[in-house]
Every structure is written in structure tokens, then in C-alpha cells.
C-alpha atoms as one frame of an Amber mdcrd trajectory, in Angstrom:
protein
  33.869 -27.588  25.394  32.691 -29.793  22.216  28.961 -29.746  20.994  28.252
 -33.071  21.257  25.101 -33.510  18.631  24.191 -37.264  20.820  24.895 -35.399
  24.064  21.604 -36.250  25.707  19.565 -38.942  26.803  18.117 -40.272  23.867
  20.785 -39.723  21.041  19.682 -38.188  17.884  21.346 -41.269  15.434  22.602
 -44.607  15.953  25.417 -45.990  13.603  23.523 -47.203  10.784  24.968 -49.306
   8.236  26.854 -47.691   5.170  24.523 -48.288   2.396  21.635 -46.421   4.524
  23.673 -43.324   5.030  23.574 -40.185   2.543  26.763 -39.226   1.116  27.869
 -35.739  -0.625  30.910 -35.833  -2.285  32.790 -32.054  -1.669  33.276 -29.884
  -4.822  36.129 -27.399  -5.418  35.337 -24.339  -3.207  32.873 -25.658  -1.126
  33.026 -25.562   2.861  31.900 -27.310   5.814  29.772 -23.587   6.407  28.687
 -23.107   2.642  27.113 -27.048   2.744  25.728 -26.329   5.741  23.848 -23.333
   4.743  22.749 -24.879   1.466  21.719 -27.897   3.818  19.367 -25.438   5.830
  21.812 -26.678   9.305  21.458 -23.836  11.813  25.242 -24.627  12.909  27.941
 -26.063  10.479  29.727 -27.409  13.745  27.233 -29.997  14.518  27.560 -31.157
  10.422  31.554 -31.693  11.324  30.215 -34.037  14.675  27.621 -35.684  12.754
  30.432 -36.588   9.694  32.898 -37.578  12.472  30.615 -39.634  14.189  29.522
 -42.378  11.518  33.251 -41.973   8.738  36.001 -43.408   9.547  39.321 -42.300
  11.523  41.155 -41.251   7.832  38.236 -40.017   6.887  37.227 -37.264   9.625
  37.173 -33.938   9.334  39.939 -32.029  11.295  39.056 -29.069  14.021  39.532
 -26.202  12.169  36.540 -27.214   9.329  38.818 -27.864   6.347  37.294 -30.096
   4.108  39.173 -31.720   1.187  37.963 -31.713  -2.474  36.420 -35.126  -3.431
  35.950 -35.808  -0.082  33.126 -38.124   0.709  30.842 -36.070   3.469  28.448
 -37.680   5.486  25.047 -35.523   5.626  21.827 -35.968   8.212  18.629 -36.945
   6.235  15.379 -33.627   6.406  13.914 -35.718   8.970  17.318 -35.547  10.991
  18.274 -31.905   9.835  14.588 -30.835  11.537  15.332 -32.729  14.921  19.245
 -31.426  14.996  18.111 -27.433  14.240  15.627 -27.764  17.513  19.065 -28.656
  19.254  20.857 -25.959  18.199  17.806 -23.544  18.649  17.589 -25.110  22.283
  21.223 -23.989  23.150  21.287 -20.798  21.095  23.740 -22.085  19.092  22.005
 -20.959  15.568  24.914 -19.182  13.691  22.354 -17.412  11.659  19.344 -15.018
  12.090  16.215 -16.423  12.998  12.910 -15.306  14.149  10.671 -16.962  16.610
   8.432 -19.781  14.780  10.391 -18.678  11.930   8.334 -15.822  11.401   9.033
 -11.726  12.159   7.274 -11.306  15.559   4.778  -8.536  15.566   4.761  -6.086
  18.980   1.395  -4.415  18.504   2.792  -1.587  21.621   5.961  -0.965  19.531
   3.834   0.656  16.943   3.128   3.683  19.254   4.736   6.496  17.292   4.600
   9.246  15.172   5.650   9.111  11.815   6.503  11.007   8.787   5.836   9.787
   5.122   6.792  11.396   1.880   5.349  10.024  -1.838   6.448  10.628  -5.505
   5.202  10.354  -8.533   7.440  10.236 -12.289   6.130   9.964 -15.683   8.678
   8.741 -17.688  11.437   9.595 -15.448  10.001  13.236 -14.845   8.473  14.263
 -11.586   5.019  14.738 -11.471   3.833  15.371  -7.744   5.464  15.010  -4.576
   3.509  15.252  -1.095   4.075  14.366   2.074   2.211  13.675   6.040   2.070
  12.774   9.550   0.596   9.659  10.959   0.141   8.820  14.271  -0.466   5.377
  16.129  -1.447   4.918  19.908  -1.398   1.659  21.178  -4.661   1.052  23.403
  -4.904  -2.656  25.007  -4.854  -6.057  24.259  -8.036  -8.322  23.982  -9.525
 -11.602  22.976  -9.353 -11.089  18.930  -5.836  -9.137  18.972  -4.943  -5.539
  19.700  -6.800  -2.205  19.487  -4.531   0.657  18.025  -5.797   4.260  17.457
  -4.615   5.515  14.166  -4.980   8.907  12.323  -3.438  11.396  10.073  -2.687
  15.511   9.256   0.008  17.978   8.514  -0.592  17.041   4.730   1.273  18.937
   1.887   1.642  18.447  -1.539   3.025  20.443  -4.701   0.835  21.120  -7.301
  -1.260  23.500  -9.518  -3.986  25.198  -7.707  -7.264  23.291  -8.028  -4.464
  20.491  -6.765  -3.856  23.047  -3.324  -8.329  22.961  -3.078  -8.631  19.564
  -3.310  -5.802  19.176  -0.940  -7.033  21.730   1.819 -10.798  19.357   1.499
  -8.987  16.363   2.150  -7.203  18.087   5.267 -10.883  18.315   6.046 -12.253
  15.412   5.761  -9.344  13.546   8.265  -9.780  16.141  11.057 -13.653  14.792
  10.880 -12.904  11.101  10.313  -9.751  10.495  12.504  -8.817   9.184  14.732
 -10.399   5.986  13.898  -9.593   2.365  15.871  -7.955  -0.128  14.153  -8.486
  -3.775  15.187  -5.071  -5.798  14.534  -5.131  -9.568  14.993  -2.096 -11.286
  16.829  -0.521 -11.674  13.269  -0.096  -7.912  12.670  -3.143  -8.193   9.673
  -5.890  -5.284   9.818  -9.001  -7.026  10.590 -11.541  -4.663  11.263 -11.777
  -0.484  11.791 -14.743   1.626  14.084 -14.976   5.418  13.902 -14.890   7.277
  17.107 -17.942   9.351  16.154 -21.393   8.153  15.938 -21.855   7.685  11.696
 -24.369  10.619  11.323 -22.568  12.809  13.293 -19.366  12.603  10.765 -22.286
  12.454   7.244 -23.166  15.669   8.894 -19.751  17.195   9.698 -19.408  16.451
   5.827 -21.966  18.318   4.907 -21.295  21.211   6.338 -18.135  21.992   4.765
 -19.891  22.505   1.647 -20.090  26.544   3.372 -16.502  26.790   3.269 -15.876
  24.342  -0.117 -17.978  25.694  -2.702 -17.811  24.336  -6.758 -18.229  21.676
  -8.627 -15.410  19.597  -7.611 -15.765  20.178  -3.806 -19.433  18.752  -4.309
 -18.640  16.247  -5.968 -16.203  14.960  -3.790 -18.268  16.013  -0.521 -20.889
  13.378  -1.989 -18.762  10.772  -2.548 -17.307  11.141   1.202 -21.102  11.399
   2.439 -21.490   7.791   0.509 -18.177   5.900   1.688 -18.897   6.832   5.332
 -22.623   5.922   5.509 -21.558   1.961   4.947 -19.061   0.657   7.422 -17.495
  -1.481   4.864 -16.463   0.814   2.672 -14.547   2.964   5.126 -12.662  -0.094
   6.265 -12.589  -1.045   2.765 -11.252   2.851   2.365  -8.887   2.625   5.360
  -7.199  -0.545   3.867  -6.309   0.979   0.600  -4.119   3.256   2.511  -0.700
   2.657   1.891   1.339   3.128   4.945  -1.337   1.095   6.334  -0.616  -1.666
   3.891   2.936  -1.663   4.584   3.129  -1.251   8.557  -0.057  -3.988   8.785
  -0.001  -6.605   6.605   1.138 -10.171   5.245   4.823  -8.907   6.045   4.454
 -10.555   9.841   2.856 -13.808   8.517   5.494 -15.315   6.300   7.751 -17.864
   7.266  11.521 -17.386   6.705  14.579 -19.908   6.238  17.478 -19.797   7.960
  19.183 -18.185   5.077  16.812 -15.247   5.695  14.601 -15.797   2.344  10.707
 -15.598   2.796   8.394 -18.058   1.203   6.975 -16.478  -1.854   3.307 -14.623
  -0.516   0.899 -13.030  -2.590  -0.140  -9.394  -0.814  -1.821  -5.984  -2.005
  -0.784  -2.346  -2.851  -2.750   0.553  -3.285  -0.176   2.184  -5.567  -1.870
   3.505  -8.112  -5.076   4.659  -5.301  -8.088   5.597  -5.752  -7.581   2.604
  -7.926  -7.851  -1.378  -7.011  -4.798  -2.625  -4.770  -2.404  -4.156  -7.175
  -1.863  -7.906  -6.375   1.783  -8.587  -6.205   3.983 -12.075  -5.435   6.414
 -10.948  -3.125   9.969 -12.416  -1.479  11.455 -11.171   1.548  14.911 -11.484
   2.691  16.445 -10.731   5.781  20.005  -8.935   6.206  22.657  -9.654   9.035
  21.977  -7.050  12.287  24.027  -3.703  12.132  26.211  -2.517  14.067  23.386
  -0.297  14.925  21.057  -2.644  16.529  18.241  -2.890  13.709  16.926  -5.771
  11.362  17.044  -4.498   7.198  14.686  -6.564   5.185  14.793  -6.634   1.317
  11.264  -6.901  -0.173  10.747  -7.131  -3.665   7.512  -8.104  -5.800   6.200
  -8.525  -9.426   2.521  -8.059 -10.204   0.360 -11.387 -10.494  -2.414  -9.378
 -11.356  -4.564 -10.575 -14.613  -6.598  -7.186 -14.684  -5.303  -4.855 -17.087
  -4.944  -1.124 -16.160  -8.260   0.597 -17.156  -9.678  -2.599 -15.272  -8.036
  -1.210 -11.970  -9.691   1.514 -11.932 -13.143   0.185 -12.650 -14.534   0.494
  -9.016 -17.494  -1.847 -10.135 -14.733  -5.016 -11.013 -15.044  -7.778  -8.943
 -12.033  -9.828  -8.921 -11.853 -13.536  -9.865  -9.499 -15.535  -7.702  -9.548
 -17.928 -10.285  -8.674 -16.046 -13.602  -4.874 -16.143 -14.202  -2.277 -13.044
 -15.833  -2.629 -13.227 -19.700  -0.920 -11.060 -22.287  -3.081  -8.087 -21.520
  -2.173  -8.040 -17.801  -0.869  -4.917 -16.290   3.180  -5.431 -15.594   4.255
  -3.708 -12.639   7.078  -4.017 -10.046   7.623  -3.412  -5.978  10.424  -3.145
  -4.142  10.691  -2.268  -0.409  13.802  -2.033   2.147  12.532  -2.290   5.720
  14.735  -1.160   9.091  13.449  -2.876  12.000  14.954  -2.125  15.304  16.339
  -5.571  16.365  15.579  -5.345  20.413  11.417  -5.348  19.597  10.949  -5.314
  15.999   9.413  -1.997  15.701   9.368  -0.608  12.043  11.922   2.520  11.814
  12.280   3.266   8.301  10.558   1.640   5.065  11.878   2.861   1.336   9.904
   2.029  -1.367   9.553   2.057  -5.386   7.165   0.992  -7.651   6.895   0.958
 -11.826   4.192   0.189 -13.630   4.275   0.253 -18.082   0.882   2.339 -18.706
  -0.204   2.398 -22.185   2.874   4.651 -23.882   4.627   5.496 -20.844   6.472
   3.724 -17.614   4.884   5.740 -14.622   7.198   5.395 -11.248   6.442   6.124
  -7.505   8.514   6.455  -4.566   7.568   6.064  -0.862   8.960   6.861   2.485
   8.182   6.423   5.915  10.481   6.911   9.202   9.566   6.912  12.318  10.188
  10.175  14.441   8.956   9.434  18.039   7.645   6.490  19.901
């Protein structure tokens, strides 16, 4: 049967005279589907009805589309593009990919899982350090402020030179004391808060003790900084949210707002590439790929730093940063890119490949990161 764009109760348009009607003349090349899309109309069928409606009988377009070059198109105003798109989204007849309030829905339960990550860094194109681990999310319940997900982390490895292998086995340490922890997620998929299961003391204490088994100057010396972060609550959520996977899985990625041609609104948004430095402040632009024959969502992310603190400034854990000082010559110049598989029946995260450059002082220093989902 024909979609009929007026075929309701209170018709969408009236004829209005000529001279109050918007015109686009058709270029070489162009189609009734291409004008559509640039148009931001969900449907290029109901542009045909709407043309055919209000030009005259010579001037209509025929069934199968074809428009003619020169050809004088009538085209619906925003205003009427807005009001025919809720239509079309009302019938499910969008011919493109769209998300629910134009946004990526977040499903707090689909998190549940177990995954695997693996990180890399280069210097100049040459391999510096690769290590990978496990992280594992539980979702718990639902409540007033959002969602309460238990989150922790283990089976850490990492290549390296032997003080590297010490430093690694403390770390190991310190998450069998501090995890699992309890994240708090709000309904947007952001990380709003984080609570320890362990009374505070009791984990300053576990700390402590594995001075015994970590002797040196090093192991103190980290030992003490551990004993610091955990004895203020804001620091280990501050801590927890420098955590990259964590960055990636919960953050500004569910609160932009897409177009029908699957681009994001430009967002600002934080990575902790370079930890235990600042986050790096990035301007990132999402787009959205057509659904595989596989049944899951690929999302293109890709970023440039908008940062105005300069390298050595990053890691100045004293620097408080000034929302209103802008990049200048001296700004650090870094890059992101992401490519996100979301399984399209809930919109859990299955796989996320990453990169990131950054121009240090003589060198370009590049790191990779991976994260799939094994179970869950």
C-alpha cells in the first residue's frame, strides 16, 4: 500500500501557495535517497509524497524514485522535516539506524561479564611494554539514583625487566585487597560514585602488612602512597575513574545524541592514557555503522586532544585545571581513535579496539588497547 505522509486526521501540510514553498533544484548525480539523507528525512519515500503532493502533474516524480537533473524538487521546511520523522519513527518506517531518543541506550544488566583486556606501549614505532588482565562486572539491582554494579580486577601480566615483574606482583596485591569495589552508574551509563566493600581501616591495614612480603625502597614507597589514596574516599574514586576500561565501558559514549546519518554531536570526554598522569581531554565524534550480518552495532570513535596543558603539566598531580584557559602553541597534541562492537539485540559492549599517539618532546609515543568480552 502507499505511505500516505497526510494519512491521518490532522494532515501534516496544506497546499500553500508557490512563493511560500522551498524549492531545490536537482544536481547531476543526486537522488531522491542521497537528498533525503542530506535533508536528515528518516524515509526518502515520504520526500517523493510530499514533492507529489504540492508540484504539478508534469512535474511529479515517477514510482521508481528517478529524479531528473534540473528538476525543481519540492522540500518540507526543519519545522516540517521534525513532525514528518516522528511519522516515520511511529510506523517503523526509518530506513536508517536509529537509537531510542537518538541516543545509544545503556542496559546497566548487560554489563555482567567477564572480560579480557590487553595494552601496548611504542616509542617511536618500537614496542616498549605490553600487559594484559581480567575484569569482571556483576550487575547487582536497580535503585533511585541508577544502578549498582560490582566491579574488580586480577590475572594481571605484563613483560618487562625485573624490578617491572616486583612492582607488578605489588599491584596484584593491592587489587586482591581493594576489589571488588561497587560502582554507582547513573541511568546515563556515567560513573557517579564508588564504595569499597571493606571497612577503610581494615584495607590501610591490609596495606600495611604486605610490607613483610614487599621489602625495598620502591615497595615502600609505593605501599605509602596506596596507604594515602585509600584513607580519602575521593581519591579512590578519583583513582577508580582514571582507569581506562572504566573510561571506555562508562562514560560520555551513552550520552551523545546521534543523527540519522549515524554521526555523534562533537563531546568533549577524558582518557587516562598516559596514567598515573591527568586524563587527557579529548573532542570526540562518533559514528555509527550499518548492523552485520552478525547481529552487532560497530561504532567509529575518533578524537583530537583539546587539552591546553602541555605534557610535563599532565603529570603534575598538584595542577588544577582551568575550564576556562584554551590550547595554545605549547599544548600537548595527541590523537584517539576507538572502534566499538555492540551486540545489536541489547547493546552490550563486545569488543572495543583502541589507539592513541601523542608527540612527546623528541619522540611520537603510541598505545594500543583491547578489550573483548569472554562471558556474560
Amino acid at each position: 500500500m502507499k505511505k500516505n505522509i497526510s494519512d491521518r486526521k490532522d494532515p501534516i501540510h496544506t497546499t500553500d501557495p508557490i512563493n511560500k514553498q522551498n524549492f531545490y533544484v536537482v544536481k547531476s548525480g543526486e537522488t531522491l535517497e542521497s537528498i533525503a539523507l542530506d535533508l536528515m528525512l528518516e524515509n526518502p519515500r515520504y520526500l517523493l509524497e510530499y514533492h507529489n503532493q504540492r508540484c504539478s502533474f508534469l512535474d511529479m516524480i515517477p514510482e521508481n524514485g528517478r529524479l531528473r537533473w534540473m528538476q525543481k524538487l519540492y522540500i518540507p521546511s526543519p519545522e516540517d522535516i521534525l513532525e514528518i520523522n516522528t511519522i516515520i519513527q511511529e510506523r517503523g518506517e526509518s530506513v536508517y539506524k536509529s537509537f531510542s531518543k537518538g541516543k545509544i541506550p545503556f542496559n546497566a544488566e548487560a554489563v555482567s561479564g567477564v572480560y579480557k583486556v590487553r595494552q601496548t606501549e611504542s616509542d617511536d614505532g618500537i614496542l616498549k611494554s605490553e600487559y594484559a588482565y581480567s575484569i569482571y562486572c556483576n550487575y547487582i539491582k536497580e535503585e533511585e539514583k541508577g544502578y549498582r554494579i560490582h566491579f574488580s580486577m586480577s590475572d594481571f601480566t605484563k613483560d618487562g625487566e625485573e624490578l617491572e615483574q616486583k612492582i607488578n606482583s605489588l599491584a596484584s596485591a593491592f587489587v586482591k585487597i581493594i576489589y571488588p569495589v561497587t560502582f554507582i552508574i547513573d541511568r546515563s551509563g556515567k560513573l557517579v560514585a564508588a564504595e569499597t566493600h571493606k571497612e577503610i581501616r581494615h584495607i590501610i591495614n591490609e596495606i600495611e602488612a604486605l610490607k613483610k612480603y614487599h621489602q625495598g625502597s620502591y615497595a615502600s614507597r609505593h605501599i605509602n602512597q596506596m596507604k594515602d589514596k585509600m584513607a580519602h574516599p575521593k581519591v579512590i574514586f578519583s583513582s577508580l575513574k582514571t582507569i581506562l576500561p572504566v573510561q571506555f565501558i562508562f562514560s560520555s559514549f551513552y550520552q551523545t545524541h546521534y543523527n540519522i546519518q549515524g554521526f555523534s554531536v562533537p563531546y568533549t570526554d577524558e582518557f587516562s592514557w598516559l596514567a598515573p598522569a591527568s586524563p587527557i581531554r579529548m573532542e570526540i565524534i562518533n559514528q555509527t555503522l550499518s548492523e552485520e550480518k552478525s547481529g552487532c552495532i560497530e561504532v567509529v570513535q575518533t578524537g583530537k586532544s583539546v587539552d591546553y596543558r602541555t605534557v610535563e603539566e599532565l603529570y603534575d598531580t598538584d595542577w588544577e585545571y582551568d575550564e576556562l584557559e584554551k590550547p595554545h602553541s605549547k599544548s600537548l597534541i595527541a590523537s584517539h581513535s576507538a572502534m566499538y562492537t555492540l551486540k545489536a539485540a541489547d547493546f552490550s559492549i563486545q569488543k572495543i579496539k583502541a589507539g592513541f599517539h601523542i608527540q612527546m618532546a623528541d619522540y611520537e609515543k603510541s598505545m594500543t588497547f583491547e578489550l573483548e568480552k569472554l562471558a556474560g
